[in-house]
XYZ file of C-alpha atoms in Angstrom:
669
model
C 4.112 -42.523 -8.284
C 1.928 -45.140 -6.620
C -0.736 -42.544 -5.800
C -0.794 -41.201 -9.358
C -0.988 -44.713 -10.803
C -3.833 -45.700 -8.471
C -5.803 -42.528 -9.157
C -5.380 -42.758 -12.927
C -6.291 -46.445 -12.930
C -9.463 -45.705 -11.004
C -10.392 -42.970 -13.480
C -9.693 -45.185 -16.498
C -12.204 -47.733 -15.211
C -14.940 -45.072 -15.249
C -14.172 -42.837 -18.235
C -17.688 -42.931 -19.653
C -19.248 -41.996 -16.312
C -16.668 -39.231 -15.804
C -17.416 -37.887 -19.282
C -21.149 -37.731 -18.548
C -20.535 -35.947 -15.254
C -18.127 -33.471 -16.847
C -20.559 -32.828 -19.708
C -23.394 -32.102 -17.283
C -21.319 -29.723 -15.152
C -19.583 -27.945 -18.036
C -22.752 -27.408 -20.060
C -24.488 -26.026 -16.992
C -21.655 -23.463 -16.932
C -22.234 -22.505 -20.574
C -19.843 -24.762 -22.524
C -20.760 -27.341 -25.173
C -19.175 -30.774 -24.802
C -18.541 -33.207 -27.679
C -17.296 -36.798 -27.966
C -15.200 -37.668 -31.034
C -14.674 -41.363 -31.718
C -11.863 -40.787 -34.223
C -9.373 -38.129 -35.194
C -11.325 -37.461 -38.395
C -14.507 -36.919 -36.387
C -12.743 -34.507 -34.040
C -11.421 -32.513 -37.005
C -14.936 -32.375 -38.488
C -16.452 -31.154 -35.210
C -13.887 -28.366 -34.843
C -14.211 -27.366 -38.517
C -18.004 -27.189 -38.119
C -17.657 -24.985 -35.045
C -15.430 -22.675 -37.093
C -17.937 -22.513 -39.969
C -20.899 -21.896 -37.661
C -19.067 -18.959 -36.075
C -17.645 -17.448 -39.283
C -14.100 -18.090 -38.072
C -11.269 -17.070 -40.397
C -8.219 -16.963 -38.143
C -7.189 -19.368 -35.390
C -4.506 -19.268 -32.717
C -3.456 -22.470 -30.991
C -1.622 -23.188 -27.807
C 0.440 -26.352 -27.525
C -1.501 -29.599 -27.918
C -0.055 -33.030 -28.663
C -3.603 -34.264 -29.170
C -3.951 -31.791 -32.044
C -0.712 -33.130 -33.481
C -2.087 -36.653 -33.092
C -5.072 -35.945 -35.373
C -3.222 -33.518 -37.703
C -5.722 -30.798 -36.835
C -3.798 -27.978 -38.535
C -3.847 -29.759 -41.878
C -7.578 -30.398 -41.595
C -8.428 -26.780 -40.742
C -6.099 -25.311 -43.329
C -7.849 -27.473 -45.925
C -11.027 -25.588 -44.899
C -9.338 -22.273 -45.675
C -8.580 -21.262 -42.101
C -5.378 -19.432 -41.140
C -3.762 -21.275 -38.204
C -0.979 -19.880 -36.024
C 0.803 -21.917 -33.367
C 1.627 -19.649 -30.436
C 3.832 -21.887 -28.300
C 7.365 -20.814 -29.168
C 8.576 -24.292 -30.048
C 5.411 -25.169 -31.950
C 5.560 -21.882 -33.893
C 9.156 -22.596 -34.876
C 8.380 -26.069 -36.228
C 5.225 -24.768 -37.932
C 7.351 -22.249 -39.805
C 9.715 -25.056 -40.770
C 6.809 -27.362 -41.786
C 7.955 -30.038 -39.329
C 6.354 -32.113 -36.625
C 7.466 -31.958 -32.984
C 10.572 -33.878 -32.005
C 9.606 -34.000 -28.321
C 6.289 -33.906 -26.436
C 7.343 -31.089 -24.110
C 10.060 -29.366 -26.150
C 8.936 -29.665 -29.781
C 11.896 -27.777 -31.271
C 14.627 -29.271 -29.104
C 16.360 -30.624 -32.212
C 17.186 -27.089 -33.420
C 20.067 -24.838 -32.398
C 19.740 -21.119 -31.717
C 21.656 -20.528 -34.946
C 19.011 -22.375 -36.944
C 16.250 -20.461 -35.171
C 17.999 -17.145 -35.839
C 18.245 -17.996 -39.537
C 14.560 -18.965 -39.575
C 13.462 -15.738 -37.863
C 15.636 -13.731 -40.238
C 13.781 -15.317 -43.140
C 10.354 -14.750 -41.564
C 10.879 -11.134 -40.475
C 13.106 -10.095 -43.400
C 15.495 -8.604 -40.857
C 18.772 -10.091 -39.673
C 18.322 -11.536 -36.208
C 21.040 -11.952 -33.605
C 21.981 -15.342 -32.200
C 20.802 -14.465 -28.713
C 18.076 -16.559 -27.113
C 16.430 -13.713 -25.168
C 16.298 -11.532 -28.268
C 14.890 -14.371 -30.346
C 12.124 -14.852 -27.753
C 11.298 -11.143 -28.069
C 11.075 -11.519 -31.836
C 8.540 -14.316 -31.406
C 6.568 -12.267 -28.875
C 6.460 -9.263 -31.223
C 5.359 -11.360 -34.193
C 2.731 -13.376 -32.330
C 1.085 -10.729 -30.135
C -1.092 -9.253 -32.951
C -2.276 -12.753 -33.846
C -3.966 -13.147 -30.456
C -5.817 -9.872 -30.822
C -7.004 -10.615 -34.358
C -7.969 -14.288 -33.952
C -11.582 -15.411 -34.145
C -10.925 -18.768 -32.464
C -8.494 -20.068 -29.887
C -7.740 -23.792 -29.673
C -6.054 -25.258 -26.635
C -5.373 -28.620 -25.127
C -5.921 -29.485 -21.485
C -3.863 -31.306 -18.913
C -6.917 -32.092 -16.797
C -10.683 -32.249 -17.179
C -12.236 -32.317 -13.707
C -15.528 -34.151 -13.767
C -16.872 -32.934 -10.413
C -16.804 -29.251 -11.477
C -16.660 -29.333 -15.279
C -13.347 -27.462 -15.066
C -10.268 -27.628 -17.288
C -6.676 -27.298 -16.127
C -3.790 -26.134 -18.310
C -0.174 -25.928 -17.152
C 2.359 -24.065 -19.293
C 5.569 -22.069 -19.133
C 4.455 -19.401 -21.614
C 1.598 -16.910 -21.382
C 0.327 -17.911 -24.808
C -2.170 -20.446 -23.448
C -3.947 -17.815 -21.353
C -4.116 -15.450 -24.322
C -5.383 -18.245 -26.559
C -8.148 -19.211 -24.148
C -9.296 -15.666 -23.267
C -8.944 -13.195 -26.168
C -10.698 -14.931 -29.133
C -14.506 -15.003 -29.085
C -14.541 -18.780 -29.666
C -12.576 -21.196 -27.518
C -12.249 -24.881 -28.418
C -10.560 -27.323 -26.064
C -9.292 -30.591 -27.561
C -8.415 -33.259 -24.993
C -7.987 -36.982 -24.917
C -10.701 -38.769 -22.974
C -7.910 -39.978 -20.664
C -7.507 -36.429 -19.292
C -10.679 -36.862 -17.245
C -10.117 -37.031 -13.486
C -12.763 -37.133 -10.751
C -11.657 -34.209 -8.565
C -9.335 -31.242 -8.290
C -7.282 -33.195 -5.766
C -6.430 -35.767 -8.454
C -5.171 -32.998 -10.732
C -3.130 -31.311 -8.010
C -1.426 -34.614 -7.229
C -0.217 -34.812 -10.841
C 0.838 -31.143 -10.898
C 3.232 -31.871 -8.039
C 4.991 -34.436 -10.224
C 4.605 -33.463 -13.887
C 6.801 -30.309 -13.996
C 9.586 -32.035 -12.074
C 9.677 -34.938 -14.507
C 9.203 -32.780 -17.604
C 11.456 -29.751 -17.079
C 12.920 -30.062 -13.584
C 10.685 -27.303 -12.176
C 8.845 -27.395 -8.879
C 5.857 -25.951 -10.749
C 5.297 -24.412 -14.154
C 5.046 -20.652 -14.713
C 1.318 -20.764 -15.399
C -1.392 -22.978 -13.934
C -4.769 -22.000 -15.392
C -8.238 -23.234 -14.450
C -11.262 -22.658 -16.695
C -14.845 -23.420 -15.762
C -17.480 -22.833 -18.425
C -17.962 -19.960 -20.858
C -16.524 -16.736 -19.449
C -17.980 -13.270 -20.128
C -17.147 -11.889 -23.579
C -18.491 -8.675 -25.140
C -18.630 -10.112 -28.681
C -19.944 -13.551 -27.739
C -23.542 -14.780 -27.763
C -25.446 -13.638 -24.693
C -22.336 -11.790 -23.606
C -20.388 -15.019 -23.089
C -17.573 -16.724 -24.959
C -18.602 -19.513 -27.321
C -16.832 -22.425 -25.653
C -16.582 -26.031 -26.813
C -14.793 -29.036 -25.310
C -14.010 -31.910 -27.675
C -13.017 -35.180 -26.030
C -11.112 -37.546 -28.306
C -11.298 -41.330 -28.151
C -9.195 -42.458 -31.140
C -8.308 -45.818 -29.589
C -8.263 -44.748 -25.964
C -11.407 -46.619 -24.957
C -10.080 -49.792 -26.569
C -6.928 -49.289 -24.557
C -8.958 -48.707 -21.384
C -10.708 -52.059 -21.867
C -7.445 -53.915 -22.461
C -6.125 -55.342 -19.157
C -2.559 -55.256 -20.469
C -2.551 -51.762 -21.969
C -4.952 -49.752 -19.810
C -1.980 -48.554 -17.759
C -0.804 -46.501 -20.778
C -3.649 -44.064 -20.047
C -1.865 -43.146 -16.814
C 0.603 -41.142 -18.934
C 0.863 -37.512 -17.800
C 2.758 -36.427 -20.960
C 5.955 -35.364 -19.208
C 8.234 -36.701 -21.965
C 10.759 -38.092 -19.471
C 10.735 -41.507 -21.144
C 12.273 -39.875 -24.212
C 14.824 -37.917 -22.185
C 16.378 -41.096 -20.770
C 16.006 -43.342 -23.838
C 19.445 -44.108 -25.328
C 17.944 -44.457 -28.812
C 16.002 -41.192 -28.658
C 19.050 -39.370 -27.301
C 21.021 -40.680 -30.240
C 18.701 -40.101 -33.192
C 16.081 -37.598 -31.986
C 12.319 -37.541 -32.273
C 11.946 -37.229 -36.034
C 13.876 -40.419 -36.655
C 12.595 -42.194 -33.600
C 8.843 -41.766 -33.760
C 5.661 -41.017 -35.681
C 3.735 -38.341 -33.750
C 4.239 -39.432 -30.156
C 7.883 -40.049 -29.384
C 9.787 -41.833 -26.664
C 8.789 -45.148 -25.171
C 5.180 -44.051 -24.714
C 5.033 -43.279 -28.418
C 6.025 -46.811 -29.373
C 2.941 -48.088 -27.564
C 0.468 -45.268 -28.253
C 1.122 -45.284 -31.993
C -0.241 -48.828 -32.287
C -3.582 -47.795 -30.772
C -3.838 -44.246 -32.175
C -2.484 -44.727 -35.688
C -2.518 -48.473 -36.318
C 0.019 -51.226 -36.711
C 1.237 -49.953 -40.097
C 2.786 -46.920 -38.389
C 3.838 -48.908 -35.302
C 5.426 -51.905 -37.055
C 8.918 -50.466 -37.426
C 8.798 -47.987 -34.543
C 8.202 -50.654 -31.933
C 11.535 -52.291 -32.716
C 13.428 -49.158 -31.606
C 13.835 -50.491 -28.086
C 16.905 -51.815 -26.297
C 14.795 -53.106 -23.413
C 17.121 -51.189 -21.090
C 14.300 -50.218 -18.716
C 15.303 -46.558 -18.371
C 11.825 -45.413 -19.416
C 10.099 -47.540 -16.795
C 12.461 -46.311 -14.080
C 11.699 -42.646 -14.778
C 7.966 -42.925 -15.510
C 5.987 -40.762 -13.078
C 2.931 -42.968 -13.531
C 4.709 -46.307 -13.067
C 3.902 -47.580 -16.579
C 5.764 -50.774 -17.469
C 6.793 -49.414 -20.850
C 9.438 -52.002 -21.854
C 6.986 -54.859 -21.341
C 4.228 -53.077 -23.261
C 6.557 -52.289 -26.156
C 7.429 -55.962 -26.495
C 3.754 -56.870 -26.190
C 2.903 -54.545 -29.085
C 5.683 -56.149 -31.114
C 4.319 -59.618 -30.374
C 0.757 -58.586 -31.222
C 1.762 -57.102 -34.544
C 3.559 -60.312 -35.470
C 0.578 -62.402 -34.396
C -1.660 -60.231 -36.585
C 0.591 -60.029 -39.632
C 2.615 -63.209 -39.435
C 6.018 -63.891 -37.907
C 9.180 -63.250 -39.958
C 11.034 -66.396 -40.972
C 14.144 -65.536 -38.943
C 12.018 -64.894 -35.857
C 10.052 -68.130 -36.158
C 13.245 -70.080 -36.834
C 14.885 -68.609 -33.710
C 11.861 -69.622 -31.670
C 11.947 -73.171 -33.025
C 15.656 -73.529 -32.263
C 15.765 -71.944 -28.806
C 12.828 -73.872 -27.397
C 14.490 -77.130 -28.451
C 17.405 -77.437 -26.015
C 19.006 -80.467 -27.686
C 18.948 -78.839 -31.118
C 20.173 -75.489 -29.804
C 23.075 -76.931 -27.855
C 24.042 -79.212 -30.741
C 24.212 -76.188 -33.012
C 26.427 -74.332 -30.526
C 28.801 -77.278 -30.195
C 28.927 -77.653 -33.963
C 29.745 -73.949 -34.296
C 32.773 -74.554 -32.080
C 34.167 -76.917 -34.710
C 33.463 -74.845 -37.818
C 34.769 -71.609 -36.296
C 38.385 -72.790 -36.100
C 39.449 -71.398 -39.479
C 38.217 -67.902 -38.551
C 39.496 -67.490 -34.979
C 43.157 -67.053 -35.865
C 44.170 -68.662 -32.592
C 42.377 -65.979 -30.544
C 39.187 -66.044 -28.461
C 37.560 -63.850 -31.131
C 36.134 -64.580 -34.547
C 38.245 -63.206 -37.400
C 37.514 -62.942 -41.148
C 33.762 -63.203 -40.574
C 31.506 -63.917 -43.535
C 29.840 -60.506 -43.601
C 26.656 -61.737 -45.215
C 25.977 -63.381 -41.855
C 27.238 -60.508 -39.693
C 26.581 -57.376 -41.738
C 28.001 -54.155 -40.255
C 29.234 -55.916 -37.102
C 32.885 -54.934 -37.567
C 32.612 -52.273 -34.841
C 33.198 -55.050 -32.291
C 35.047 -58.333 -32.294
C 32.650 -61.203 -31.657
C 33.750 -63.956 -29.260
C 34.401 -67.523 -30.318
C 32.577 -70.482 -28.795
C 34.643 -71.901 -25.918
C 36.555 -75.146 -26.472
C 34.526 -76.779 -23.728
C 31.151 -75.693 -22.384
C 30.652 -75.147 -18.677
C 28.176 -78.030 -18.528
C 30.921 -80.336 -19.811
C 33.350 -79.119 -17.129
C 30.893 -79.299 -14.252
C 31.589 -82.761 -12.904
C 35.331 -82.030 -12.728
C 35.019 -78.773 -10.818
C 31.902 -79.494 -8.781
C 32.577 -78.972 -5.060
C 31.426 -81.749 -2.725
C 29.983 -80.217 0.426
C 28.875 -82.163 3.484
C 26.317 -80.698 5.890
C 25.586 -77.750 3.617
C 23.684 -74.820 5.066
C 22.375 -73.784 1.654
C 21.624 -75.550 -1.594
C 21.739 -73.525 -4.805
C 21.098 -74.227 -8.464
C 23.434 -72.507 -10.912
C 21.799 -71.021 -13.990
C 24.331 -70.154 -16.658
C 22.268 -69.000 -19.606
C 23.611 -69.834 -23.038
C 26.451 -67.269 -23.190
C 28.193 -68.226 -19.949
C 27.666 -71.906 -20.684
C 29.132 -71.930 -24.193
C 31.099 -68.672 -24.623
C 32.379 -67.561 -21.208
C 32.488 -70.699 -19.005
C 35.399 -69.169 -17.070
C 32.913 -66.739 -15.507
C 30.868 -69.621 -14.153
C 33.996 -71.330 -12.833
C 34.942 -68.117 -11.031
C 31.504 -67.972 -9.417
C 31.788 -71.593 -8.290
C 35.135 -70.788 -6.660
C 33.710 -67.754 -4.865
C 30.635 -69.588 -3.580
C 32.692 -72.642 -2.587
C 35.047 -70.453 -0.546
C 32.453 -70.317 2.218
C 32.437 -74.110 2.454
C 28.783 -74.422 3.401
C 26.945 -74.148 0.081
C 26.017 -77.187 -1.986
C 25.806 -76.366 -5.710
C 23.998 -78.162 -8.502
C 24.044 -77.487 -12.205
C 20.792 -78.883 -13.684
C 21.765 -80.193 -17.122
C 18.292 -79.703 -18.598
C 18.496 -75.909 -18.421
C 18.701 -73.869 -21.608
C 18.572 -70.234 -22.741
C 16.489 -68.074 -20.389
C 14.290 -67.002 -23.308
C 14.947 -63.257 -23.293
C 15.987 -63.285 -26.995
C 12.517 -64.615 -27.821
C 10.929 -61.696 -25.977
C 13.032 -59.309 -28.061
C 11.897 -61.095 -31.224
C 8.225 -61.063 -30.269
C 7.976 -64.864 -30.004
C 5.747 -65.188 -26.921
C 4.469 -68.698 -27.604
C 7.959 -70.144 -27.991
C 9.016 -68.070 -24.970
C 6.386 -69.695 -22.777
C 7.426 -73.156 -23.907
C 11.073 -72.413 -23.153
C 10.226 -70.934 -19.742
C 8.185 -74.015 -18.843
C 11.105 -76.201 -19.957
C 13.553 -74.366 -17.677
C 11.240 -74.536 -14.680
C 10.832 -78.262 -15.247
C 14.609 -78.658 -15.567
C 15.218 -76.836 -12.273
C 12.985 -78.086 -9.488
C 12.785 -74.864 -7.489
C 11.544 -76.575 -4.332
C 14.799 -78.501 -4.132
C 16.891 -75.318 -3.797
C 17.185 -72.317 -1.531
C 18.383 -70.091 -4.379
C 18.734 -70.138 -8.160
C 21.894 -68.122 -8.805
C 22.785 -66.637 -12.163
C 25.734 -64.475 -13.224
C 23.786 -62.843 -16.044
C 21.832 -59.748 -15.036
C 19.591 -60.107 -18.078
C 18.832 -63.735 -17.280
C 18.161 -62.897 -13.632
C 15.733 -60.097 -14.444
C 13.915 -62.130 -17.085
C 13.712 -65.285 -14.969
C 12.375 -63.279 -12.045
C 9.960 -60.926 -13.773
C 9.559 -62.160 -17.338
C 8.425 -65.640 -16.364
C 5.804 -64.164 -14.047
C 4.374 -62.129 -16.920
C 4.419 -65.078 -19.313
C 2.187 -67.159 -17.051
C 0.095 -64.465 -15.351
C -3.031 -65.721 -17.141
C -2.293 -69.406 -16.567
C -3.562 -70.468 -13.116
C -2.137 -73.959 -13.576
C 1.391 -72.540 -13.849
C 1.052 -69.636 -11.426
C 2.141 -71.489 -8.274
C 5.084 -73.185 -9.953
C 6.229 -69.901 -11.464
C 5.998 -68.112 -8.125
C 8.081 -70.829 -6.429
C 10.709 -70.527 -9.160
C 10.962 -66.753 -9.448
C 11.095 -66.241 -5.679
C 14.393 -68.145 -5.577
C 16.120 -66.366 -8.469
C 18.966 -64.083 -7.410
C 21.851 -62.405 -9.224
C 25.406 -63.378 -8.327
C 26.461 -60.065 -6.754
C 23.422 -59.959 -4.467
C 23.979 -63.566 -3.487
C 27.690 -63.045 -2.778
C 27.172 -59.800 -0.882
C 23.821 -60.229 0.855
C 23.580 -64.002 1.360
C 27.160 -65.230 1.595
C 28.190 -62.040 3.381
C 31.603 -61.802 1.710
C 33.726 -59.190 3.464
C 37.223 -57.647 3.176
C 38.676 -60.447 5.298
C 37.816 -62.969 2.554
C 40.161 -61.313 0.044
C 43.761 -60.312 -0.452
C 45.742 -58.601 -3.190
C 47.032 -55.208 -4.384
C 44.742 -52.183 -4.592
C 44.300 -52.266 -8.360
C 42.024 -49.655 -9.924
C 38.861 -50.790 -11.670
C 35.761 -49.055 -13.001
C 32.295 -50.500 -13.390
C 29.485 -50.727 -15.951
C 26.008 -51.202 -14.468
C 23.979 -53.600 -16.629
C 20.500 -52.273 -17.402
C 18.749 -55.397 -16.153
C 20.653 -55.338 -12.866
C 20.349 -51.701 -11.819
C 16.835 -51.171 -13.192
C 15.433 -54.621 -13.863
C 16.347 -55.902 -10.387
C 17.065 -52.660 -8.547
C 20.550 -53.895 -7.555
C 23.057 -51.048 -7.395
C 25.262 -51.244 -4.306
C 26.116 -54.970 -4.056
C 28.587 -55.246 -6.989
C 30.358 -52.008 -6.117
C 30.625 -53.027 -2.474
C 32.089 -56.388 -3.480
C 34.756 -54.693 -5.579
C 35.710 -52.446 -2.680
C 35.657 -55.341 -0.206
C 37.965 -57.289 -2.511
C 40.541 -54.512 -2.097
C 40.021 -52.952 -5.511
C 40.064 -49.201 -5.991
C 36.644 -48.654 -7.563
C 36.624 -45.581 -9.838
C 33.125 -44.420 -10.849
C 32.476 -43.906 -14.549
C 30.298 -41.228 -16.157
C 26.896 -42.537 -17.281
C 27.736 -45.797 -15.553
C 24.155 -47.049 -15.732
C 23.458 -46.056 -19.359
C 23.086 -48.951 -21.804
C 26.196 -50.120 -23.671
C 24.119 -50.662 -26.825
C 24.043 -54.449 -26.823
C 20.382 -55.187 -26.212
C 20.765 -58.775 -27.449
C 19.221 -59.058 -30.906
C 18.946 -55.235 -31.089
C 22.661 -54.912 -31.825
C 22.332 -57.361 -34.709
C 19.275 -55.670 -36.221
C 20.495 -52.099 -35.704
C 24.306 -52.224 -35.738
C 24.743 -48.547 -36.601
C 22.923 -47.503 -33.410
C 24.627 -50.163 -31.312
C 27.982 -48.912 -32.585
C 27.271 -45.318 -31.539
C 26.125 -46.294 -28.073
C 29.148 -48.544 -27.623
C 31.425 -45.702 -28.715
C 30.003 -43.447 -26.014
C 30.396 -46.150 -23.388
C 34.036 -46.817 -24.343
C 34.818 -43.085 -24.272
C 33.435 -42.796 -20.728
C 35.389 -45.868 -19.599
C 38.627 -44.473 -21.003
C 37.977 -41.142 -19.306
C 38.291 -42.810 -15.890
C 42.020 -43.240 -16.511
C 41.978 -46.918 -15.554
C 42.365 -49.938 -17.823
C 40.016 -52.445 -16.207
C 36.258 -52.730 -15.935
C 33.908 -55.030 -14.039
C 30.279 -55.804 -14.781
C 27.599 -58.405 -14.071
C 26.391 -59.285 -17.558
C 28.040 -61.462 -20.223
C 26.171 -59.582 -22.949
C 27.724 -56.302 -21.808
C 31.118 -58.026 -21.655
C 30.642 -59.291 -25.202
C 29.778 -55.790 -26.417
C 32.364 -53.749 -24.518
C 35.251 -56.229 -24.685
C 34.550 -56.663 -28.386
C 34.623 -52.905 -28.894
C 37.991 -52.483 -27.204
C 39.369 -55.446 -29.131
C 38.120 -54.051 -32.434
C 39.884 -50.734 -31.903
C 43.003 -52.412 -30.533
C 42.901 -50.815 -27.077
C 44.179 -52.911 -24.148
C 41.418 -52.828 -21.551
C 40.404 -55.632 -19.206
C 36.657 -56.291 -19.305
C 35.638 -59.011 -16.849
C 32.805 -60.245 -14.692
C 32.695 -59.227 -11.017
C 32.982 -62.927 -10.140
C 36.333 -63.182 -11.939
C 37.831 -60.296 -9.964
C 36.606 -61.811 -6.722
C 37.818 -65.325 -7.533
C 41.399 -64.285 -8.261
C 41.605 -62.320 -4.992
C 40.167 -64.950 -2.648
C 42.250 -65.476 0.442
C 43.574 -69.046 0.306
C 43.043 -71.370 3.253
């Protein structure tokens, strides 16, 4: 991944020079090379090539770049007959649909739907057998190759040093498209330029594995210049290469977004996205789908198309973890969201949230006031009942927790351990949820840390919300102010560690704050001192305190685990919490899709409750399937979501923080 990222970054910095070198080499080999600034210009160039060569029929191999500029529509408007020859692309062309996936465009269809479609097209009843359906497509498409005047293909690579093009496919259609017609047009994004063959081969080693799980695709084709052709001018094929800009050069010059051009189009970011897996490509995206599509759409098709798409993100980090080019997709998605709001104006609810959260006194006063007014709707339980639905529309799929009777900050002086000759000094960061909703989790952590007897703990009263909700809302300015407030409230140099029980807080404090101040030299040192000390509770308990089986006692109760997104991916912490559960004498039972998001996503679950509900339902089903009735996790947001879901359906199931399980099993004395 690091090698691919470095190579692509180096190429992106020199795209214009690489284009000139490619153009010189390719034209020396008989091809004609074009630069298209926009999608419209690319369509015009290709239409002109067709007119100049009296083209009537066109076959196309798979090209997302052609989808990006709606090439088929443009050529059909010129009276040309276009046939997609990739099996998936042909299927969706017949259905008059766009692709639902970059690699597998017809993945949303069943074999039964395809059989019905082929029956309609061929006027013969087709069997529901995949191999036979493939043969139908082969029989129908083969004459098209032989009759076509022009073949249009994409390219995975454009090698500047030789003027060569590389195409990797799993069907033979691309080779037929590029060889049989007398005119061959290649349409490729300018980002497909690489300096050497070695750079392309490096990507080939990775792309098939990430895209389809293959070691290598069925076909790897290399084309250099115009090949011999009996019906072509001068006995050679009429070959054109059209490089498309369409926002790519603007992206290349943007320090924040240039990394997007590393994308190798494997589609893996869609495969692991909980939202995409739930709703599919047609609901999820515009032309490009998955996490990469949320970013690319802004540059390729404008903010009008990107405005709503960019909100389809849980910030779970699965896309970043799987990206073969190491693109920080979650961060870029939120950056696009923030930019759109800066350009168009911030929604009232978003601006209001920013104003409240960055004002600690106001925010905490509101939370304490909510504790008083909630009494009529709690029904004597720790959950809100009889909610006014105009405030919490469609949130009935989970029971929401009530504000605690007393915040952790108000309990601190009573429970604060006094430690003489401490070996370590730590600051406790609670975040807003564990301070005001689940203070018992913080108390459990204090008990666990105090059990070692050599750790002095402080709870800086000036701390407030970590600021992650503001990132989700696109409120960067307010987010920076809140981050600066928290770093002022917690003097990092006075502590060895800043410990938090919230995985989301830990990840955002550690990585989010660094990003917020990366362009502010005056804050850079202070931020680095702060973030270097941030650690999640499980890592601190396991790796720093060194808690072991001898520290615990109790029966071997069975418990499963949910891995919070921001712990397992945001911080890369996977073993520590599970080891702690085992060391505490608990029988840890793994759960299916343990590290898949529960659907909370902070403000996401409020804005998109129907999606949050479906994801929560899947998570609860997997937890039940373990056969146990207790779950541990490291995130209060996940606890809120999952505990609320079990409560809403009336299923007894203990959902608690890892710290709570450890605290109740500590060996006394």
